[in-house]
Amino acid sequence: MHKKLKKFKLSYMLFSLTVAISMLFSPLSYNSKTLAADSYPQDASVNNKVNFNTDVIYQIVIDRFSDGDTSNNPKGGLYDSTKTNLKKYFGGDWQGIINKINDGYLSDMGITAIWVSQPVENIYSVFPDGSTSYHGYWARDFKKTNPAFGSMKDFKNMVNAAHAKNIKVVIDFAPNHTSPADRDNSSYAENGRLYDNGNLIGGYTNDTKKLFHHNGGTDFSSIEDGIYRNLYDLADLDHQNSIVDSYMKDAIKVWLDTGIDGIRMDAVKHMPQGWQKSFMDTVYGYKPVFTFGEWFLGQGESDPKNSYFANNSGMSLLDFRYAQKVRQVLRDGNDNMYGLDSVISSTANDYEHVNDQVTFIDNHDMDRFQKSGANTKNVDEALVLTLTSRGVPAIYYGTEQYMTGNGDPNNRAMMSGFNKTTNAYKIIQKLAPLRKTNPAIAYGTTQQRWINNDVYIYERKFGNNVALVAINKNQLSSYNISNAITALPQGNYKDVLGGLVSGNNISVDSKGTVSTFTLAPGACAVWSYVATSNSPMIGNVGNPMAEPGEIVTIDGRGFGATKGSVLFGNKTASIVSWSDRQVKVKVPNVSAGKINVSLKTSSGIQSNIFENYDVLTGKQVSVRFVVNNANTQLGENVYLVGDVNELGSWDTSKALGAMYNQVEYKYPTWYFDVSVPAGKTINFKFIKKNGSKVTWESGNNHVYTTPTNSTDSVIVDWQN
Ligand code: NOJ
Ligand code: NOJ
Ligand code: CA
Ligand code: CA
């Protein structure tokens, strides 16, 4: 054995003398190959809209990407043909994106999804300071497209062009608000007016239909304050208003009908979670697509309400904790690899499905990662990290061109060029395909294998599939790495990046120890092992929340070619389709709640257990629960609990709240907007909680029948 190992090492050394021969030295040649789309059609992006784990998203500010049709460019003060006044439209459009899809710029990079800024019609006003709606967040008609980007037909052409290249399309959607408004001045901008496919519904002043909140601007002091007051000066929609509720649920269907594959929900922290859950139920009941929300967190910030949202709304989130930490460690230099490792493990703890959260290193609301004048190594390292970490990576347009710019709008300049030979472009090109070929990257766990202040070596593992990644952020010093343990099987491994970021090859002995090696200054390396046969492993179940009877998709490995069985909780699901890597099932009629999903192959081999799958009681509607005269002691808050899963099934630890009492109603009245099953008679009570101390409302249960559609509110007195 010893001898054999020595011989192995010798041949390794000899072979590595020449590049040409080194191509042969891996006994497992697929360990280093960059594979294109393989023979499993279900892994192709566009055939699976409820699972983005194998994808790499590219975020595009439409106006700033590529102008493919000058005839649609806005006129007058809206537009700047010199592309220097960053507050104005620059002309980017659907045709520009189509051109870049068709010329291979995106697919050659390995991009398998684009996220475009909000596509809906925006206001046409030009503000005194020159500001315009080029960013798309100042909507006026959510059922039409912004003519500056082209027609609805052009949009559909773009979706089709993307799909033809195996690229998914995600749209930004911002139902929190329309556009800037001034309650004292109806002629300010467009007065926040909302249109329904061209027909005026109403505006912010003289709001007779009560479409909007009129509670002033938020000071961000609490979640409630941020939900029910205006975000900046943006006219804040009231989602409990039945017109707004059905308008938004209809509007998203207009876009789902175009064939989009995903939604990025703007400002989810600023809308009631109950309404958003009912919105997601609508999406999943109509044309399910992967949806991720934006809940902004600053550097060092973490918030249990953020993970509660990701775990209970039916939506994933943009992973701001991850992004902010990567920026601290690899951009700003005010934390080290221990900080990064600790965020990786705490987020894995806090998010029930950490692989579904969307990772990024910069976006249109942050300074660009590349600092002006700095070398480009930090961007390279951050890209390697993001592309091989848990979570779905989203790359902001231009990061691959090392674009710079601090703050909004400097971080949203016109795309600087489409150079396919930058190091960053080539890094993405090498690593993006790994998300499809090595399921350890898409679905795996993360384990730290070697660490100091500058070096982070982590391993992703899914069944027997393994990826080991090493990053040295110190650009001046190399490190000697010895005694690193890995799950990679014995053998030699080439750096998947082929030395692009100064990485090296490694060998692993029979005990799983990596041979001592030198990690060069600023080096990143990725070593990958794809198992040839797999025992059954579930990687993802999408959509993440469903009503009984809805069809969901189970992705993974080793399910076998012939039909086995699937359990949701203790009930058997009926199988819609079965293949080795993908099974579709109908969610059985289990009692609602978070349940385990598991699978058995036809030969009876049991899979891992996929935990916390969210089954609903049935179709959801948003209801405002209001309780008057609920006086509390200091430290006490009022919660809602009832006899359906959506109300915690009488479990006080799952009661809804703390309820609010500052904005829409004031103490001692408490209110909360909750997603509940439609058309159902429910029993509920309010409770007072102080830490673990619970005080029940006395008297009989409140009894209430929820609406079959639309929204409602139920108002009762606290029973002393
Ligand atoms: C968050 C978006 O990312 C940001 O750009 C926008 O201004 C606000 N939400 C309001 O829509
Ligand atoms: C300007 C920002 O560019 C945009 O993202 C945001 O929606 C508005 N400010 C808020 O009024
Ligand atoms: Ca144009
Ligand atoms: Ca709001």
PDB file of N, CA, C and O in Angstrom, residues 284-330:
ATOM      1  N   TYR A 284     -48.356  29.683  -6.636  1.00  0.00           N
ATOM      2  CA  TYR A 284     -48.140  28.238  -6.682  1.00  0.00           C
ATOM      3  C   TYR A 284     -49.380  27.497  -7.172  1.00  0.00           C
ATOM      4  O   TYR A 284     -49.278  26.408  -7.730  1.00  0.00           O
ATOM      5  N   GLY A 285     -50.539  28.086  -6.963  1.00  0.00           N
ATOM      6  CA  GLY A 285     -51.759  27.445  -7.437  1.00  0.00           C
ATOM      7  C   GLY A 285     -52.010  27.707  -8.919  1.00  0.00           C
ATOM      8  O   GLY A 285     -52.859  27.062  -9.532  1.00  0.00           O
ATOM      9  N   TYR A 286     -51.296  28.671  -9.480  1.00  0.00           N
ATOM     10  CA  TYR A 286     -51.529  29.043 -10.878  1.00  0.00           C
ATOM     11  C   TYR A 286     -50.418  28.500 -11.770  1.00  0.00           C
ATOM     12  O   TYR A 286     -50.624  27.515 -12.482  1.00  0.00           O
ATOM     13  N   LYS A 287     -49.242  29.123 -11.709  1.00  0.00           N
ATOM     14  CA  LYS A 287     -48.075  28.626 -12.450  1.00  0.00           C
ATOM     15  C   LYS A 287     -46.874  28.782 -11.542  1.00  0.00           C
ATOM     16  O   LYS A 287     -46.271  29.843 -11.492  1.00  0.00           O
ATOM     17  N   PRO A 288     -46.542  27.727 -10.801  1.00  0.00           N
ATOM     18  CA  PRO A 288     -45.509  27.851  -9.773  1.00  0.00           C
ATOM     19  C   PRO A 288     -44.152  28.254 -10.342  1.00  0.00           C
ATOM     20  O   PRO A 288     -43.693  27.668 -11.327  1.00  0.00           O
ATOM     21  N   VAL A 289     -43.541  29.271  -9.734  1.00  0.00           N
ATOM     22  CA  VAL A 289     -42.176  29.663 -10.090  1.00  0.00           C
ATOM     23  C   VAL A 289     -41.408  29.986  -8.811  1.00  0.00           C
ATOM     24  O   VAL A 289     -41.988  30.417  -7.811  1.00  0.00           O
ATOM     25  N   PHE A 290     -40.100  29.776  -8.862  1.00  0.00           N
ATOM     26  CA  PHE A 290     -39.210  30.091  -7.743  1.00  0.00           C
ATOM     27  C   PHE A 290     -39.308  31.585  -7.437  1.00  0.00           C
ATOM     28  O   PHE A 290     -39.224  32.419  -8.338  1.00  0.00           O
ATOM     29  N   THR A 291     -39.495  31.909  -6.164  1.00  0.00           N
ATOM     30  CA  THR A 291     -39.665  33.310  -5.779  1.00  0.00           C
ATOM     31  C   THR A 291     -38.759  33.642  -4.603  1.00  0.00           C
ATOM     32  O   THR A 291     -38.703  32.898  -3.629  1.00  0.00           O
ATOM     33  N   PHE A 292     -38.041  34.743  -4.740  1.00  0.00           N
ATOM     34  CA  PHE A 292     -37.164  35.173  -3.633  1.00  0.00           C
ATOM     35  C   PHE A 292     -37.383  36.648  -3.357  1.00  0.00           C
ATOM     36  O   PHE A 292     -37.553  37.459  -4.257  1.00  0.00           O
ATOM     37  N   GLY A 293     -37.420  36.974  -2.069  1.00  0.00           N
ATOM     38  CA  GLY A 293     -37.745  38.329  -1.650  1.00  0.00           C
ATOM     39  C   GLY A 293     -36.522  39.123  -1.223  1.00  0.00           C
ATOM     40  O   GLY A 293     -35.468  38.556  -0.912  1.00  0.00           O
ATOM     41  N   GLU A 294     -36.700  40.436  -1.209  1.00  0.00           N
ATOM     42  CA  GLU A 294     -35.637  41.335  -0.760  1.00  0.00           C
ATOM     43  C   GLU A 294     -35.970  41.867   0.627  1.00  0.00           C
ATOM     44  O   GLU A 294     -36.911  42.629   0.791  1.00  0.00           O
ATOM     45  N   TRP A 295     -35.225  41.399   1.612  1.00  0.00           N
ATOM     46  CA  TRP A 295     -35.343  41.873   3.001  1.00  0.00           C
ATOM     47  C   TRP A 295     -33.975  42.404   3.359  1.00  0.00           C
ATOM     48  O   TRP A 295     -33.080  41.647   3.728  1.00  0.00           O
ATOM     49  N   PHE A 296     -33.802  43.680   3.218  1.00  0.00           N
ATOM     50  CA  PHE A 296     -32.475  44.274   3.373  1.00  0.00           C
ATOM     51  C   PHE A 296     -31.954  44.113   4.798  1.00  0.00           C
ATOM     52  O   PHE A 296     -32.680  44.336   5.764  1.00  0.00           O
ATOM     53  N   LEU A 297     -30.699  43.704   4.917  1.00  0.00           N
ATOM     54  CA  LEU A 297     -30.002  43.701   6.206  1.00  0.00           C
ATOM     55  C   LEU A 297     -28.664  44.404   6.000  1.00  0.00           C
ATOM     56  O   LEU A 297     -27.996  44.176   4.986  1.00  0.00           O
ATOM     57  N   GLY A 298     -28.279  45.257   6.929  1.00  0.00           N
ATOM     58  CA  GLY A 298     -26.994  45.948   6.830  1.00  0.00           C
ATOM     59  C   GLY A 298     -25.855  45.070   7.319  1.00  0.00           C
ATOM     60  O   GLY A 298     -26.067  43.932   7.758  1.00  0.00           O
ATOM     61  N   GLN A 299     -24.627  45.606   7.251  1.00  0.00           N
ATOM     62  CA  GLN A 299     -23.449  44.835   7.697  1.00  0.00           C
ATOM     63  C   GLN A 299     -23.593  44.432   9.155  1.00  0.00           C
ATOM     64  O   GLN A 299     -23.918  45.248   9.995  1.00  0.00           O
ATOM     65  N   GLY A 300     -23.377  43.148   9.417  1.00  0.00           N
ATOM     66  CA  GLY A 300     -23.406  42.652  10.782  1.00  0.00           C
ATOM     67  C   GLY A 300     -24.815  42.425  11.318  1.00  0.00           C
ATOM     68  O   GLY A 300     -24.994  41.919  12.415  1.00  0.00           O
ATOM     69  N   GLU A 301     -25.822  42.800  10.551  1.00  0.00           N
ATOM     70  CA  GLU A 301     -27.202  42.686  11.025  1.00  0.00           C
ATOM     71  C   GLU A 301     -27.717  41.265  10.813  1.00  0.00           C
ATOM     72  O   GLU A 301     -27.452  40.640   9.788  1.00  0.00           O
ATOM     73  N   SER A 302     -28.459  40.759  11.802  1.00  0.00           N
ATOM     74  CA  SER A 302     -29.197  39.517  11.581  1.00  0.00           C
ATOM     75  C   SER A 302     -30.488  39.666  12.364  1.00  0.00           C
ATOM     76  O   SER A 302     -30.535  40.379  13.357  1.00  0.00           O
ATOM     77  N   ASP A 303     -31.559  39.061  11.892  1.00  0.00           N
ATOM     78  CA  ASP A 303     -32.875  39.344  12.450  1.00  0.00           C
ATOM     79  C   ASP A 303     -33.701  38.062  12.401  1.00  0.00           C
ATOM     80  O   ASP A 303     -33.936  37.521  11.325  1.00  0.00           O
ATOM     81  N   PRO A 304     -34.141  37.563  13.570  1.00  0.00           N
ATOM     82  CA  PRO A 304     -34.938  36.328  13.570  1.00  0.00           C
ATOM     83  C   PRO A 304     -36.201  36.464  12.717  1.00  0.00           C
ATOM     84  O   PRO A 304     -36.690  35.467  12.185  1.00  0.00           O
ATOM     85  N   LYS A 305     -36.691  37.699  12.535  1.00  0.00           N
ATOM     86  CA  LYS A 305     -37.883  37.884  11.707  1.00  0.00           C
ATOM     87  C   LYS A 305     -37.575  37.615  10.239  1.00  0.00           C
ATOM     88  O   LYS A 305     -38.435  37.205   9.475  1.00  0.00           O
ATOM     89  N   ASN A 306     -36.333  37.865   9.861  1.00  0.00           N
ATOM     90  CA  ASN A 306     -35.888  37.600   8.495  1.00  0.00           C
ATOM     91  C   ASN A 306     -35.908  36.089   8.231  1.00  0.00           C
ATOM     92  O   ASN A 306     -36.480  35.631   7.229  1.00  0.00           O
ATOM     93  N   SER A 307     -35.372  35.283   9.130  1.00  0.00           N
ATOM     94  CA  SER A 307     -35.398  33.838   8.881  1.00  0.00           C
ATOM     95  C   SER A 307     -36.803  33.271   9.063  1.00  0.00           C
ATOM     96  O   SER A 307     -37.201  32.354   8.341  1.00  0.00           O
ATOM     97  N   TYR A 308     -37.582  33.850   9.979  1.00  0.00           N
ATOM     98  CA  TYR A 308     -38.977  33.419  10.112  1.00  0.00           C
ATOM     99  C   TYR A 308     -39.714  33.621   8.778  1.00  0.00           C
ATOM    100  O   TYR A 308     -40.453  32.749   8.319  1.00  0.00           O
ATOM    101  N   PHE A 309     -39.454  34.754   8.148  1.00  0.00           N
ATOM    102  CA  PHE A 309     -40.088  35.030   6.854  1.00  0.00           C
ATOM    103  C   PHE A 309     -39.665  33.994   5.818  1.00  0.00           C
ATOM    104  O   PHE A 309     -40.512  33.409   5.122  1.00  0.00           O
ATOM    105  N   ALA A 310     -38.351  33.749   5.727  1.00  0.00           N
ATOM    106  CA  ALA A 310     -37.856  32.784   4.729  1.00  0.00           C
ATOM    107  C   ALA A 310     -38.422  31.388   4.986  1.00  0.00           C
ATOM    108  O   ALA A 310     -38.632  30.618   4.055  1.00  0.00           O
ATOM    109  N   ASN A 311     -38.696  31.073   6.245  1.00  0.00           N
ATOM    110  CA  ASN A 311     -39.152  29.724   6.589  1.00  0.00           C
ATOM    111  C   ASN A 311     -40.673  29.573   6.523  1.00  0.00           C
ATOM    112  O   ASN A 311     -41.168  28.446   6.532  1.00  0.00           O
ATOM    113  N   ASN A 312     -41.400  30.683   6.471  1.00  0.00           N
ATOM    114  CA  ASN A 312     -42.855  30.572   6.607  1.00  0.00           C
ATOM    115  C   ASN A 312     -43.692  31.326   5.582  1.00  0.00           C
ATOM    116  O   ASN A 312     -44.915  31.272   5.649  1.00  0.00           O
ATOM    117  N   SER A 313     -43.062  32.011   4.650  1.00  0.00           N
ATOM    118  CA  SER A 313     -43.847  32.811   3.702  1.00  0.00           C
ATOM    119  C   SER A 313     -44.058  32.106   2.376  1.00  0.00           C
ATOM    120  O   SER A 313     -44.802  32.591   1.521  1.00  0.00           O
ATOM    121  N   GLY A 314     -43.355  30.983   2.161  1.00  0.00           N
ATOM    122  CA  GLY A 314     -43.429  30.318   0.861  1.00  0.00           C
ATOM    123  C   GLY A 314     -42.435  30.894  -0.130  1.00  0.00           C
ATOM    124  O   GLY A 314     -42.415  30.525  -1.300  1.00  0.00           O
ATOM    125  N   MET A 315     -41.620  31.803   0.330  1.00  0.00           N
ATOM    126  CA  MET A 315     -40.661  32.510  -0.514  1.00  0.00           C
ATOM    127  C   MET A 315     -39.261  32.356   0.067  1.00  0.00           C
ATOM    128  O   MET A 315     -39.114  32.312   1.288  1.00  0.00           O
ATOM    129  N   SER A 316     -38.252  32.314  -0.786  1.00  0.00           N
ATOM    130  CA  SER A 316     -36.868  32.419  -0.305  1.00  0.00           C
ATOM    131  C   SER A 316     -36.524  33.891  -0.134  1.00  0.00           C
ATOM    132  O   SER A 316     -37.320  34.766  -0.477  1.00  0.00           O
ATOM    133  N   LEU A 317     -35.327  34.145   0.337  1.00  0.00           N
ATOM    134  CA  LEU A 317     -34.867  35.530   0.458  1.00  0.00           C
ATOM    135  C   LEU A 317     -33.508  35.702  -0.202  1.00  0.00           C
ATOM    136  O   LEU A 317     -32.748  34.740  -0.335  1.00  0.00           O
ATOM    137  N   LEU A 318     -33.235  36.931  -0.596  1.00  0.00           N
ATOM    138  CA  LEU A 318     -31.863  37.283  -0.937  1.00  0.00           C
ATOM    139  C   LEU A 318     -31.070  37.191   0.358  1.00  0.00           C
ATOM    140  O   LEU A 318     -31.516  37.699   1.396  1.00  0.00           O
ATOM    141  N   ASP A 319     -29.911  36.541   0.313  1.00  0.00           N
ATOM    142  CA  ASP A 319     -29.185  36.269   1.546  1.00  0.00           C
ATOM    143  C   ASP A 319     -28.255  37.439   1.888  1.00  0.00           C
ATOM    144  O   ASP A 319     -27.053  37.410   1.604  1.00  0.00           O
ATOM    145  N   PHE A 320     -28.839  38.451   2.502  1.00  0.00           N
ATOM    146  CA  PHE A 320     -28.066  39.655   2.837  1.00  0.00           C
ATOM    147  C   PHE A 320     -26.995  39.386   3.899  1.00  0.00           C
ATOM    148  O   PHE A 320     -25.948  40.027   3.896  1.00  0.00           O
ATOM    149  N   ARG A 321     -27.265  38.428   4.806  1.00  0.00           N
ATOM    150  CA  ARG A 321     -26.249  38.158   5.826  1.00  0.00           C
ATOM    151  C   ARG A 321     -24.985  37.638   5.169  1.00  0.00           C
ATOM    152  O   ARG A 321     -23.872  38.030   5.514  1.00  0.00           O
ATOM    153  N   TYR A 322     -25.192  36.735   4.212  1.00  0.00           N
ATOM    154  CA  TYR A 322     -24.069  36.174   3.474  1.00  0.00           C
ATOM    155  C   TYR A 322     -23.351  37.288   2.697  1.00  0.00           C
ATOM    156  O   TYR A 322     -22.138  37.447   2.788  1.00  0.00           O
ATOM    157  N   ALA A 323     -24.126  38.059   1.944  1.00  0.00           N
ATOM    158  CA  ALA A 323     -23.530  39.096   1.086  1.00  0.00           C
ATOM    159  C   ALA A 323     -22.730  40.100   1.919  1.00  0.00           C
ATOM    160  O   ALA A 323     -21.590  40.436   1.584  1.00  0.00           O
ATOM    161  N   GLN A 324     -23.336  40.569   2.996  1.00  0.00           N
ATOM    162  CA  GLN A 324     -22.658  41.590   3.801  1.00  0.00           C
ATOM    163  C   GLN A 324     -21.367  41.029   4.396  1.00  0.00           C
ATOM    164  O   GLN A 324     -20.371  41.746   4.508  1.00  0.00           O
ATOM    165  N   LYS A 325     -21.392  39.754   4.797  1.00  0.00           N
ATOM    166  CA  LYS A 325     -20.188  39.174   5.389  1.00  0.00           C
ATOM    167  C   LYS A 325     -19.100  38.979   4.336  1.00  0.00           C
ATOM    168  O   LYS A 325     -17.930  39.287   4.578  1.00  0.00           O
ATOM    169  N   VAL A 326     -19.472  38.507   3.156  1.00  0.00           N
ATOM    170  CA  VAL A 326     -18.476  38.358   2.087  1.00  0.00           C
ATOM    171  C   VAL A 326     -17.838  39.712   1.785  1.00  0.00           C
ATOM    172  O   VAL A 326     -16.626  39.818   1.574  1.00  0.00           O
ATOM    173  N   ARG A 327     -18.655  40.757   1.797  1.00  0.00           N
ATOM    174  CA  ARG A 327     -18.123  42.101   1.527  1.00  0.00           C
ATOM    175  C   ARG A 327     -17.152  42.533   2.629  1.00  0.00           C
ATOM    176  O   ARG A 327     -16.108  43.118   2.353  1.00  0.00           O
ATOM    177  N   GLN A 328     -17.507  42.231   3.884  1.00  0.00           N
ATOM    178  CA  GLN A 328     -16.600  42.592   4.982  1.00  0.00           C
ATOM    179  C   GLN A 328     -15.260  41.880   4.862  1.00  0.00           C
ATOM    180  O   GLN A 328     -14.214  42.474   5.063  1.00  0.00           O
ATOM    181  N   VAL A 329     -15.344  40.579   4.524  1.00  0.00           N
ATOM    182  CA  VAL A 329     -14.135  39.757   4.542  1.00  0.00           C
ATOM    183  C   VAL A 329     -13.289  39.970   3.281  1.00  0.00           C
ATOM    184  O   VAL A 329     -12.072  40.107   3.356  1.00  0.00           O
ATOM    185  N   LEU A 330     -13.930  39.986   2.125  1.00  0.00           N
ATOM    186  CA  LEU A 330     -13.162  39.993   0.883  1.00  0.00           C
ATOM    187  C   LEU A 330     -13.088  41.361   0.200  1.00  0.00           C
ATOM    188  O   LEU A 330     -12.303  41.550  -0.716  1.00  0.00           O
TER     189      LEU A 330
END
